[in-house]
Amino acid sequence: AAETLNKEVGDSIRIMESAFRVVGIYETGSTLEDNGAVMPLRDAQDVLGKPRQVSVFYIQLKDPNSRERVENRVSRLWSDLSLSGTNEFADKQLMGNY
């Protein structure tokens, strides 16, 4: 995103009506992730006008074989959540359906 926006560390960037300073630039090799930004949750909630709301969070499993067990437990605890694996999530984002 920094290259697309022509921004470097120390530059200012406006998101909605709020100004932020670029404090670092990351590259993961994933187009999806590299076109984003990282900011404190509270700042993102304020900018988007969605206090106390989270649209996405990631869980990295120590044991990938425990995926089904973890999904079942999360579904029992929070039945209103939608669960996706990494590939399914990326597909949904590319289609604008997240």
JSON list of C-alpha atoms in Angstrom, two decimals:
[
{"chain": "A", "resi": 1, "resn": "ALA", "atom": "CA", "xyz": [0.00, 0.00, 0.00]},
{"chain": "A", "resi": 2, "resn": "ALA", "atom": "CA", "xyz": [2.89, 2.38, 0.76]},
{"chain": "A", "resi": 3, "resn": "GLU", "atom": "CA", "xyz": [4.18, 2.15, -2.80]},
{"chain": "A", "resi": 4, "resn": "THR", "atom": "CA", "xyz": [0.71, 2.63, -4.30]},
{"chain": "A", "resi": 5, "resn": "LEU", "atom": "CA", "xyz": [0.08, 5.67, -2.07]},
{"chain": "A", "resi": 6, "resn": "ASN", "atom": "CA", "xyz": [3.66, 6.95, -2.51]},
{"chain": "A", "resi": 7, "resn": "LYS", "atom": "CA", "xyz": [4.22, 7.02, 1.27]},
{"chain": "A", "resi": 8, "resn": "GLU", "atom": "CA", "xyz": [7.33, 6.45, 3.35]},
{"chain": "A", "resi": 9, "resn": "VAL", "atom": "CA", "xyz": [8.03, 6.13, 7.07]},
{"chain": "A", "resi": 10, "resn": "GLY", "atom": "CA", "xyz": [7.39, 9.50, 8.69]},
{"chain": "A", "resi": 11, "resn": "ASP", "atom": "CA", "xyz": [4.80, 10.61, 6.12]},
{"chain": "A", "resi": 12, "resn": "SER", "atom": "CA", "xyz": [1.27, 11.50, 7.12]},
{"chain": "A", "resi": 13, "resn": "ILE", "atom": "CA", "xyz": [-1.75, 9.70, 5.69]},
{"chain": "A", "resi": 14, "resn": "ARG", "atom": "CA", "xyz": [-5.44, 10.56, 5.96]},
{"chain": "A", "resi": 15, "resn": "ILE", "atom": "CA", "xyz": [-7.99, 7.82, 6.52]},
{"chain": "A", "resi": 16, "resn": "MET", "atom": "CA", "xyz": [-11.51, 9.18, 6.46]},
{"chain": "A", "resi": 17, "resn": "GLU", "atom": "CA", "xyz": [-11.19, 12.41, 8.48]},
{"chain": "A", "resi": 18, "resn": "SER", "atom": "CA", "xyz": [-8.27, 11.26, 10.65]},
{"chain": "A", "resi": 19, "resn": "ALA", "atom": "CA", "xyz": [-4.55, 11.81, 10.11]},
{"chain": "A", "resi": 20, "resn": "PHE", "atom": "CA", "xyz": [-2.03, 9.08, 10.93]},
{"chain": "A", "resi": 21, "resn": "ARG", "atom": "CA", "xyz": [1.75, 8.94, 10.72]},
{"chain": "A", "resi": 22, "resn": "VAL", "atom": "CA", "xyz": [3.41, 6.04, 8.88]},
{"chain": "A", "resi": 23, "resn": "VAL", "atom": "CA", "xyz": [5.69, 4.39, 11.45]},
{"chain": "A", "resi": 24, "resn": "GLY", "atom": "CA", "xyz": [6.63, 1.30, 9.47]},
{"chain": "A", "resi": 25, "resn": "ILE", "atom": "CA", "xyz": [6.14, -0.51, 6.20]},
{"chain": "A", "resi": 26, "resn": "TYR", "atom": "CA", "xyz": [5.71, -4.26, 5.95]},
{"chain": "A", "resi": 27, "resn": "GLU", "atom": "CA", "xyz": [5.74, -6.71, 3.07]},
{"chain": "A", "resi": 28, "resn": "THR", "atom": "CA", "xyz": [4.38, -10.23, 3.39]},
{"chain": "A", "resi": 29, "resn": "GLY", "atom": "CA", "xyz": [4.37, -11.34, -0.24]},
{"chain": "A", "resi": 30, "resn": "SER", "atom": "CA", "xyz": [0.57, -11.62, -0.10]},
{"chain": "A", "resi": 31, "resn": "THR", "atom": "CA", "xyz": [-1.16, -9.03, -2.30]},
{"chain": "A", "resi": 32, "resn": "LEU", "atom": "CA", "xyz": [-4.19, -9.15, -0.02]},
{"chain": "A", "resi": 33, "resn": "GLU", "atom": "CA", "xyz": [-2.16, -8.33, 3.11]},
{"chain": "A", "resi": 34, "resn": "ASP", "atom": "CA", "xyz": [0.30, -5.96, 1.44]},
{"chain": "A", "resi": 35, "resn": "ASN", "atom": "CA", "xyz": [-2.53, -3.68, 0.33]},
{"chain": "A", "resi": 36, "resn": "GLY", "atom": "CA", "xyz": [-3.61, -3.04, 3.91]},
{"chain": "A", "resi": 37, "resn": "ALA", "atom": "CA", "xyz": [-2.51, -1.22, 7.00]},
{"chain": "A", "resi": 38, "resn": "VAL", "atom": "CA", "xyz": [-2.10, -2.04, 10.67]},
{"chain": "A", "resi": 39, "resn": "MET", "atom": "CA", "xyz": [-3.38, 0.30, 13.35]},
{"chain": "A", "resi": 40, "resn": "PRO", "atom": "CA", "xyz": [-4.56, 0.00, 16.94]},
{"chain": "A", "resi": 41, "resn": "LEU", "atom": "CA", "xyz": [-8.04, -1.54, 17.17]},
{"chain": "A", "resi": 42, "resn": "ARG", "atom": "CA", "xyz": [-9.46, 1.48, 19.02]},
{"chain": "A", "resi": 43, "resn": "ASP", "atom": "CA", "xyz": [-8.26, 3.84, 16.25]},
{"chain": "A", "resi": 44, "resn": "ALA", "atom": "CA", "xyz": [-9.82, 1.65, 13.55]},
{"chain": "A", "resi": 45, "resn": "GLN", "atom": "CA", "xyz": [-13.11, 1.51, 15.46]},
{"chain": "A", "resi": 46, "resn": "ASP", "atom": "CA", "xyz": [-13.11, 5.30, 15.88]},
{"chain": "A", "resi": 47, "resn": "VAL", "atom": "CA", "xyz": [-12.29, 5.98, 12.21]},
{"chain": "A", "resi": 48, "resn": "LEU", "atom": "CA", "xyz": [-15.01, 3.61, 11.01]},
{"chain": "A", "resi": 49, "resn": "GLY", "atom": "CA", "xyz": [-17.56, 4.74, 13.60]},
{"chain": "A", "resi": 50, "resn": "LYS", "atom": "CA", "xyz": [-17.92, 1.19, 14.93]},
{"chain": "A", "resi": 51, "resn": "PRO", "atom": "CA", "xyz": [-17.06, 1.26, 18.63]},
{"chain": "A", "resi": 52, "resn": "ARG", "atom": "CA", "xyz": [-16.74, -2.12, 20.34]},
{"chain": "A", "resi": 53, "resn": "GLN", "atom": "CA", "xyz": [-17.06, -3.96, 17.01]},
{"chain": "A", "resi": 54, "resn": "VAL", "atom": "CA", "xyz": [-14.63, -6.28, 15.25]},
{"chain": "A", "resi": 55, "resn": "SER", "atom": "CA", "xyz": [-15.24, -7.59, 11.74]},
{"chain": "A", "resi": 56, "resn": "VAL", "atom": "CA", "xyz": [-12.35, -10.06, 11.50]},
{"chain": "A", "resi": 57, "resn": "PHE", "atom": "CA", "xyz": [-9.82, -11.74, 13.73]},
{"chain": "A", "resi": 58, "resn": "TYR", "atom": "CA", "xyz": [-7.32, -14.48, 13.03]},
{"chain": "A", "resi": 59, "resn": "ILE", "atom": "CA", "xyz": [-6.41, -17.53, 15.05]},
{"chain": "A", "resi": 60, "resn": "GLN", "atom": "CA", "xyz": [-3.13, -19.26, 14.27]},
{"chain": "A", "resi": 61, "resn": "LEU", "atom": "CA", "xyz": [-3.15, -22.86, 15.42]},
{"chain": "A", "resi": 62, "resn": "LYS", "atom": "CA", "xyz": [-0.04, -24.46, 16.89]},
{"chain": "A", "resi": 63, "resn": "ASP", "atom": "CA", "xyz": [-1.38, -27.78, 15.61]},
{"chain": "A", "resi": 64, "resn": "PRO", "atom": "CA", "xyz": [-3.14, -27.48, 12.23]},
{"chain": "A", "resi": 65, "resn": "ASN", "atom": "CA", "xyz": [-4.74, -30.87, 12.87]},
{"chain": "A", "resi": 66, "resn": "SER", "atom": "CA", "xyz": [-6.78, -29.30, 15.69]},
{"chain": "A", "resi": 67, "resn": "ARG", "atom": "CA", "xyz": [-8.71, -27.06, 13.28]},
{"chain": "A", "resi": 68, "resn": "GLU", "atom": "CA", "xyz": [-12.00, -28.97, 13.43]},
{"chain": "A", "resi": 69, "resn": "ARG", "atom": "CA", "xyz": [-11.94, -29.16, 17.24]},
{"chain": "A", "resi": 70, "resn": "VAL", "atom": "CA", "xyz": [-11.20, -25.42, 17.53]},
{"chain": "A", "resi": 71, "resn": "GLU", "atom": "CA", "xyz": [-13.91, -24.53, 14.99]},
{"chain": "A", "resi": 72, "resn": "ASN", "atom": "CA", "xyz": [-16.46, -26.60, 16.93]},
{"chain": "A", "resi": 73, "resn": "ARG", "atom": "CA", "xyz": [-15.54, -24.94, 20.20]},
{"chain": "A", "resi": 74, "resn": "VAL", "atom": "CA", "xyz": [-15.65, -21.42, 18.76]},
{"chain": "A", "resi": 75, "resn": "SER", "atom": "CA", "xyz": [-19.02, -22.17, 17.13]},
{"chain": "A", "resi": 76, "resn": "ARG", "atom": "CA", "xyz": [-20.43, -23.33, 20.48]},
{"chain": "A", "resi": 77, "resn": "LEU", "atom": "CA", "xyz": [-19.14, -20.25, 22.32]},
{"chain": "A", "resi": 78, "resn": "TRP", "atom": "CA", "xyz": [-20.10, -17.66, 19.67]},
{"chain": "A", "resi": 79, "resn": "SER", "atom": "CA", "xyz": [-22.81, -19.05, 17.43]},
{"chain": "A", "resi": 80, "resn": "ASP", "atom": "CA", "xyz": [-23.22, -15.78, 15.52]},
{"chain": "A", "resi": 81, "resn": "LEU", "atom": "CA", "xyz": [-19.64, -15.84, 14.17]},
{"chain": "A", "resi": 82, "resn": "SER", "atom": "CA", "xyz": [-18.78, -16.92, 10.65]},
{"chain": "A", "resi": 83, "resn": "LEU", "atom": "CA", "xyz": [-15.69, -19.13, 10.47]},
{"chain": "A", "resi": 84, "resn": "SER", "atom": "CA", "xyz": [-13.41, -19.45, 7.44]},
{"chain": "A", "resi": 85, "resn": "GLY", "atom": "CA", "xyz": [-10.07, -20.99, 6.72]},
{"chain": "A", "resi": 86, "resn": "THR", "atom": "CA", "xyz": [-7.35, -18.80, 5.24]},
{"chain": "A", "resi": 87, "resn": "ASN", "atom": "CA", "xyz": [-8.12, -19.73, 1.63]},
{"chain": "A", "resi": 88, "resn": "GLU", "atom": "CA", "xyz": [-11.87, -19.28, 2.03]},
{"chain": "A", "resi": 89, "resn": "PHE", "atom": "CA", "xyz": [-11.35, -15.90, 3.71]},
{"chain": "A", "resi": 90, "resn": "ALA", "atom": "CA", "xyz": [-9.04, -14.69, 0.94]},
{"chain": "A", "resi": 91, "resn": "ASP", "atom": "CA", "xyz": [-11.59, -15.76, -1.68]},
{"chain": "A", "resi": 92, "resn": "LYS", "atom": "CA", "xyz": [-14.36, -13.89, 0.14]},
{"chain": "A", "resi": 93, "resn": "GLN", "atom": "CA", "xyz": [-12.25, -10.73, 0.38]},
{"chain": "A", "resi": 94, "resn": "LEU", "atom": "CA", "xyz": [-11.34, -10.85, -3.30]},
{"chain": "A", "resi": 95, "resn": "MET", "atom": "CA", "xyz": [-15.06, -11.07, -4.09]},
{"chain": "A", "resi": 96, "resn": "GLY", "atom": "CA", "xyz": [-15.85, -8.25, -1.63]},
{"chain": "A", "resi": 97, "resn": "ASN", "atom": "CA", "xyz": [-17.97, -10.57, 0.51]},
{"chain": "A", "resi": 98, "resn": "TYR", "atom": "CA", "xyz": [-16.59, -10.33, 4.05]}
]
